Short mmCIF file of N, CA and C in Angstrom, two decimals:
data_model
loop_
_atom_site.label_atom_id
_atom_site.label_comp_id
_atom_site.label_asym_id
_atom_site.label_seq_id
_atom_site.Cartn_x
_atom_site.Cartn_y
_atom_site.Cartn_z
N VAL A 56 0.84 -1.19 0.00
CA VAL A 56 0.00 0.00 0.00
C VAL A 56 0.88 1.25 0.00
N SER A 57 1.91 1.28 0.83
CA SER A 57 2.78 2.46 0.87
C SER A 57 3.56 2.61 -0.43
N LYS A 58 3.84 1.50 -1.09
CA LYS A 58 4.51 1.55 -2.39
C LYS A 58 3.61 2.21 -3.41
N ASP A 59 2.34 1.86 -3.42
CA ASP A 59 1.37 2.47 -4.35
C ASP A 59 1.19 3.95 -4.04
N LEU A 60 1.19 4.29 -2.77
CA LEU A 60 1.05 5.68 -2.36
C LEU A 60 2.23 6.50 -2.86
N ALA A 61 3.43 5.99 -2.73
CA ALA A 61 4.63 6.69 -3.19
C ALA A 61 4.59 6.88 -4.70
N GLU A 62 4.15 5.86 -5.42
CA GLU A 62 4.03 5.94 -6.89
C GLU A 62 2.98 6.98 -7.28
N ASN A 63 1.86 7.01 -6.59
CA ASN A 63 0.79 7.98 -6.88
C ASN A 63 1.25 9.42 -6.59
N ILE A 64 2.02 9.59 -5.53
CA ILE A 64 2.54 10.93 -5.20
C ILE A 64 3.51 11.39 -6.28
N LYS A 65 4.35 10.46 -6.75
CA LYS A 65 5.31 10.78 -7.82
C LYS A 65 4.56 11.19 -9.09
N VAL A 66 3.54 10.45 -9.48
CA VAL A 66 2.74 10.77 -10.68
C VAL A 66 2.03 12.11 -10.49
N LEU A 67 1.52 12.35 -9.30
CA LEU A 67 0.84 13.61 -9.00
C LEU A 67 1.79 14.79 -9.14
N ASN A 68 3.02 14.64 -8.63
CA ASN A 68 4.00 15.71 -8.74
C ASN A 68 4.37 16.00 -10.20
N GLU A 69 4.54 14.95 -11.00
CA GLU A 69 4.85 15.12 -12.42
C GLU A 69 3.70 15.82 -13.15
N LEU A 70 2.50 15.39 -12.83
CA LEU A 70 1.31 15.98 -13.43
C LEU A 70 1.19 17.46 -13.05
N HIS A 71 1.49 17.78 -11.81
CA HIS A 71 1.45 19.17 -11.34
C HIS A 71 2.47 20.02 -12.10
N ARG A 72 3.71 19.51 -12.29
CA ARG A 72 4.74 20.24 -13.03
C ARG A 72 4.30 20.48 -14.48
N ASP A 73 3.76 19.44 -15.10
CA ASP A 73 3.29 19.58 -16.48
C ASP A 73 2.18 20.63 -16.59
N CYS A 74 1.27 20.57 -15.66
CA CYS A 74 0.14 21.51 -15.65
C CYS A 74 0.63 22.95 -15.48
N MET A 75 1.58 23.17 -14.57
CA MET A 75 2.11 24.51 -14.32
C MET A 75 2.89 25.02 -15.54
N ALA A 76 3.64 24.13 -16.20
CA ALA A 76 4.40 24.52 -17.39
C ALA A 76 3.44 24.94 -18.51
N LYS A 77 2.36 24.17 -18.69
CA LYS A 77 1.39 24.52 -19.73
C LYS A 77 0.65 25.80 -19.41
N ALA A 78 0.36 26.03 -18.15
CA ALA A 78 -0.31 27.27 -17.75
C ALA A 78 0.59 28.47 -18.01
N SER A 79 1.87 28.33 -17.71
CA SER A 79 2.82 29.41 -17.96
C SER A 79 2.95 29.68 -19.46
N SER A 80 3.02 28.62 -20.23
CA SER A 80 3.11 28.76 -21.68
C SER A 80 1.87 29.45 -22.24
N PHE A 81 0.71 29.08 -21.73
CA PHE A 81 -0.54 29.69 -22.18
C PHE A 81 -0.56 31.19 -21.88
N GLU A 82 -0.10 31.57 -20.68
CA GLU A 82 -0.07 32.99 -20.30
C GLU A 82 0.85 33.78 -21.22
N GLU A 83 2.02 33.20 -21.55
CA GLU A 83 2.95 33.86 -22.45
C GLU A 83 2.34 34.04 -23.84
N GLU A 84 1.68 32.99 -24.35
CA GLU A 84 1.05 33.07 -25.66
C GLU A 84 -0.08 34.09 -25.68
N ALA A 85 -0.87 34.12 -24.62
CA ALA A 85 -1.97 35.09 -24.55
C ALA A 85 -1.44 36.51 -24.51
N SER A 86 -0.37 36.73 -23.78
CA SER A 86 0.25 38.05 -23.71
C SER A 86 0.81 38.44 -25.08
N SER A 87 1.44 37.50 -25.73
CA SER A 87 2.00 37.74 -27.06
C SER A 87 0.90 38.10 -28.06
N ARG A 88 -0.22 37.39 -28.00
CA ARG A 88 -1.35 37.70 -28.89
C ARG A 88 -1.88 39.10 -28.60
N GLY A 89 -1.94 39.47 -27.34
CA GLY A 89 -2.39 40.81 -26.98
C GLY A 89 -1.47 41.87 -27.55
N ASP A 90 -0.16 41.63 -27.48
CA ASP A 90 0.81 42.58 -28.04
C ASP A 90 0.66 42.66 -29.57
N GLU A 91 0.43 41.51 -30.21
CA GLU A 91 0.23 41.50 -31.66
C GLU A 91 -1.02 42.29 -32.04
N LEU A 92 -2.10 42.12 -31.28
CA LEU A 92 -3.33 42.85 -31.57
C LEU A 92 -3.14 44.35 -31.40
N LYS A 93 -2.38 44.74 -30.39
CA LYS A 93 -2.09 46.18 -30.20
C LYS A 93 -1.29 46.71 -31.38
N ALA A 94 -0.29 45.95 -31.83
CA ALA A 94 0.55 46.38 -32.96
C ALA A 94 -0.29 46.49 -34.23
N LEU A 95 -1.19 45.53 -34.45
CA LEU A 95 -2.05 45.59 -35.63
C LEU A 95 -2.99 46.79 -35.57
N ALA A 96 -3.53 47.09 -34.42
CA ALA A 96 -4.41 48.24 -34.27
C ALA A 96 -3.65 49.53 -34.55
N GLU A 97 -2.42 49.61 -34.06
CA GLU A 97 -1.60 50.80 -34.30
C GLU A 97 -1.25 50.93 -35.78
N ALA A 98 -0.92 49.81 -36.42
CA ALA A 98 -0.60 49.83 -37.85
C ALA A 98 -1.82 50.26 -38.66
N LYS A 99 -2.98 49.77 -38.30
CA LYS A 99 -4.21 50.15 -39.00
C LYS A 99 -4.46 51.65 -38.85
N LYS A 100 -4.23 52.18 -37.66
CA LYS A 100 -4.43 53.61 -37.43
C LYS A 100 -3.46 54.43 -38.28
N VAL A 101 -2.20 54.00 -38.34
CA VAL A 101 -1.19 54.72 -39.13
C VAL A 101 -1.57 54.69 -40.61
N ILE A 102 -1.99 53.54 -41.10
CA ILE A 102 -2.37 53.43 -42.51
C ILE A 102 -3.58 54.31 -42.80
N THR A 103 -4.55 54.31 -41.92
CA THR A 103 -5.73 55.15 -42.11
C THR A 103 -5.35 56.63 -42.11
N ASP A 104 -4.47 57.02 -41.19
CA ASP A 104 -4.02 58.41 -41.13
C ASP A 104 -3.23 58.79 -42.38
N MET A 105 -2.39 57.88 -42.87
CA MET A 105 -1.55 58.16 -44.04
C MET A 105 -2.36 58.25 -45.33
N THR A 106 -3.44 57.47 -45.43
CA THR A 106 -4.23 57.47 -46.66
C THR A 106 -5.34 58.50 -46.61
N GLY A 107 -5.48 59.19 -45.52
CA GLY A 107 -6.51 60.23 -45.42
C GLY A 107 -7.91 59.66 -45.46
N GLY A 108 -8.07 58.44 -45.00
CA GLY A 108 -9.40 57.85 -44.98
C GLY A 108 -9.89 57.44 -46.35
N ALA A 109 -8.97 57.18 -47.29
CA ALA A 109 -9.36 56.83 -48.65
C ALA A 109 -10.22 55.59 -48.71
N SER A 110 -10.10 54.72 -47.73
CA SER A 110 -10.90 53.50 -47.74
C SER A 110 -12.38 53.80 -47.56
N LYS A 111 -12.70 54.98 -47.03
CA LYS A 111 -14.09 55.35 -46.84
C LYS A 111 -14.67 56.02 -48.08
N GLN A 112 -13.81 56.34 -49.06
CA GLN A 112 -14.25 56.97 -50.30
C GLN A 112 -14.82 55.89 -51.21
N THR A 113 -15.69 56.30 -52.10
CA THR A 113 -16.16 55.39 -53.14
C THR A 113 -15.72 55.94 -54.47
N TYR A 114 -15.31 55.06 -55.34
CA TYR A 114 -14.83 55.46 -56.65
C TYR A 114 -15.72 54.82 -57.70
N ASP A 115 -16.03 55.59 -58.71
CA ASP A 115 -16.95 55.12 -59.73
C ASP A 115 -16.43 55.56 -61.09
N LEU A 116 -16.55 54.71 -62.08
CA LEU A 116 -16.12 55.05 -63.42
C LEU A 116 -17.24 55.67 -64.24
N ALA A 117 -18.45 55.64 -63.75
CA ALA A 117 -19.59 56.18 -64.49
C ALA A 117 -19.82 57.64 -64.12
N GLN A 118 -20.28 58.42 -65.12
CA GLN A 118 -20.59 59.82 -64.86
C GLN A 118 -21.95 59.91 -64.21
N GLU A 119 -22.07 60.81 -63.25
CA GLU A 119 -23.34 61.04 -62.59
C GLU A 119 -23.79 62.46 -62.91
N ASP A 120 -25.07 62.63 -63.16
CA ASP A 120 -25.61 63.95 -63.44
C ASP A 120 -26.02 64.62 -62.15
N SER A 121 -25.94 65.95 -62.14
CA SER A 121 -26.38 66.71 -60.98
C SER A 121 -27.90 66.84 -61.04
N GLU A 122 -28.47 67.49 -60.05
CA GLU A 122 -29.92 67.62 -59.96
C GLU A 122 -30.51 68.36 -61.16
N ASP A 123 -29.75 69.33 -61.73
CA ASP A 123 -30.28 70.09 -62.86
C ASP A 123 -30.00 69.41 -64.20
N GLY A 124 -29.41 68.22 -64.17
CA GLY A 124 -29.19 67.46 -65.40
C GLY A 124 -27.83 67.67 -66.01
N ASP A 125 -27.08 68.64 -65.52
CA ASP A 125 -25.75 68.90 -66.07
C ASP A 125 -24.72 68.12 -65.26
N ALA A 126 -23.67 67.71 -65.93
CA ALA A 126 -22.60 66.99 -65.25
C ALA A 126 -21.74 67.99 -64.50
N ASP A 127 -21.52 67.74 -63.25
CA ASP A 127 -20.63 68.58 -62.46
C ASP A 127 -19.19 68.28 -62.84
N ALA A 128 -18.30 69.23 -62.60
CA ALA A 128 -16.88 69.00 -62.85
C ALA A 128 -16.36 67.87 -61.96
N ASP A 129 -16.91 67.77 -60.77
CA ASP A 129 -16.46 66.73 -59.84
C ASP A 129 -16.96 65.34 -60.23
N SER A 130 -17.97 65.26 -61.07
CA SER A 130 -18.54 63.96 -61.39
C SER A 130 -18.08 63.44 -62.74
N VAL A 131 -17.04 64.03 -63.32
CA VAL A 131 -16.51 63.54 -64.59
C VAL A 131 -15.86 62.19 -64.32
N SER A 132 -16.17 61.25 -65.17
CA SER A 132 -15.69 59.89 -64.92
C SER A 132 -14.24 59.74 -65.36
N PHE A 133 -13.62 58.69 -64.87
CA PHE A 133 -12.25 58.36 -65.24
C PHE A 133 -12.17 58.12 -66.74
N VAL A 134 -13.16 57.46 -67.31
CA VAL A 134 -13.17 57.16 -68.74
C VAL A 134 -13.18 58.45 -69.54
N GLN A 135 -13.98 59.43 -69.12
CA GLN A 135 -14.03 60.71 -69.82
C GLN A 135 -12.70 61.44 -69.71
N LEU A 136 -12.09 61.43 -68.55
CA LEU A 136 -10.80 62.09 -68.38
C LEU A 136 -9.75 61.46 -69.27
N ARG A 137 -9.74 60.15 -69.33
CA ARG A 137 -8.76 59.45 -70.17
C ARG A 137 -9.00 59.76 -71.63
N SER A 138 -10.26 59.79 -72.05
CA SER A 138 -10.59 60.10 -73.43
C SER A 138 -10.14 61.51 -73.80
N LYS A 139 -10.37 62.47 -72.89
CA LYS A 139 -9.95 63.85 -73.15
C LYS A 139 -8.43 63.95 -73.22
N ALA A 140 -7.74 63.23 -72.35
CA ALA A 140 -6.27 63.26 -72.35
C ALA A 140 -5.72 62.68 -73.64
N LYS A 141 -6.32 61.60 -74.13
CA LYS A 141 -5.87 61.01 -75.39
C LYS A 141 -6.14 61.96 -76.56
N ALA A 142 -7.29 62.63 -76.55
CA ALA A 142 -7.63 63.58 -77.63
C ALA A 142 -6.63 64.73 -77.63
N ARG A 143 -6.28 65.24 -76.45
CA ARG A 143 -5.30 66.33 -76.38
C ARG A 143 -3.94 65.87 -76.89
N ALA A 144 -3.54 64.64 -76.55
CA ALA A 144 -2.25 64.12 -76.99
C ALA A 144 -2.24 63.96 -78.51
N ARG A 145 -3.36 63.46 -79.09
CA ARG A 145 -3.43 63.33 -80.55
C ARG A 145 -3.36 64.69 -81.23
N ALA A 146 -4.08 65.67 -80.68
CA ALA A 146 -4.08 67.02 -81.25
C ALA A 146 -2.68 67.62 -81.18
N LYS A 147 -2.01 67.41 -80.06
CA LYS A 147 -0.66 67.94 -79.91
C LYS A 147 0.29 67.27 -80.89
N ALA A 148 0.14 65.97 -81.07
CA ALA A 148 0.99 65.25 -82.01
C ALA A 148 0.74 65.73 -83.44
N ARG A 149 -0.54 65.97 -83.79
CA ARG A 149 -0.86 66.47 -85.14
C ARG A 149 -0.26 67.84 -85.36
N SER A 150 -0.37 68.70 -84.36
CA SER A 150 0.15 70.06 -84.51
C SER A 150 1.67 70.04 -84.58
N GLY A 151 2.29 69.12 -83.88
CA GLY A 151 3.74 68.98 -83.95
C GLY A 151 4.18 68.40 -85.28
N ASN A 152 3.39 67.49 -85.83
CA ASN A 152 3.72 66.86 -87.12
C ASN A 152 3.43 67.81 -88.27
N ALA A 153 2.52 68.75 -88.12
CA ALA A 153 2.17 69.67 -89.19
C ALA A 153 3.36 70.51 -89.58
N GLY A 154 4.18 70.89 -88.64
CA GLY A 154 5.36 71.68 -88.92
C GLY A 154 6.42 70.90 -89.67
N LEU A 155 6.41 69.58 -89.58
CA LEU A 155 7.39 68.75 -90.26
C LEU A 155 7.07 68.56 -91.73
N HIS A 156 5.82 68.70 -92.14
CA HIS A 156 5.41 68.45 -93.51
C HIS A 156 5.52 69.68 -94.38
N VAL A 157 6.19 70.74 -93.96
CA VAL A 157 6.26 71.98 -94.74
C VAL A 157 7.21 71.86 -95.87
#
């Protein structure tokens, strides 16, 4: 009986050490996760501050008309801007080439 008791005490002590080691490891991991979450929150804040809240903006390629039916300067679409830029470049190229054909 005393032999079994000594063996049970030994197993209990080993189990206690294992349990304490795992508890310590868990606390370290939880603290580390907390630090990571803080760092991510800070990074998100920095990115938001650097981009001026651009993620809250909406971008659209389609032109929208104002209440009176006319297109506002602010509502010109990307496609229209690109088309105008290409037309200006072609006109400039033609005017530059016209001097060469004299």
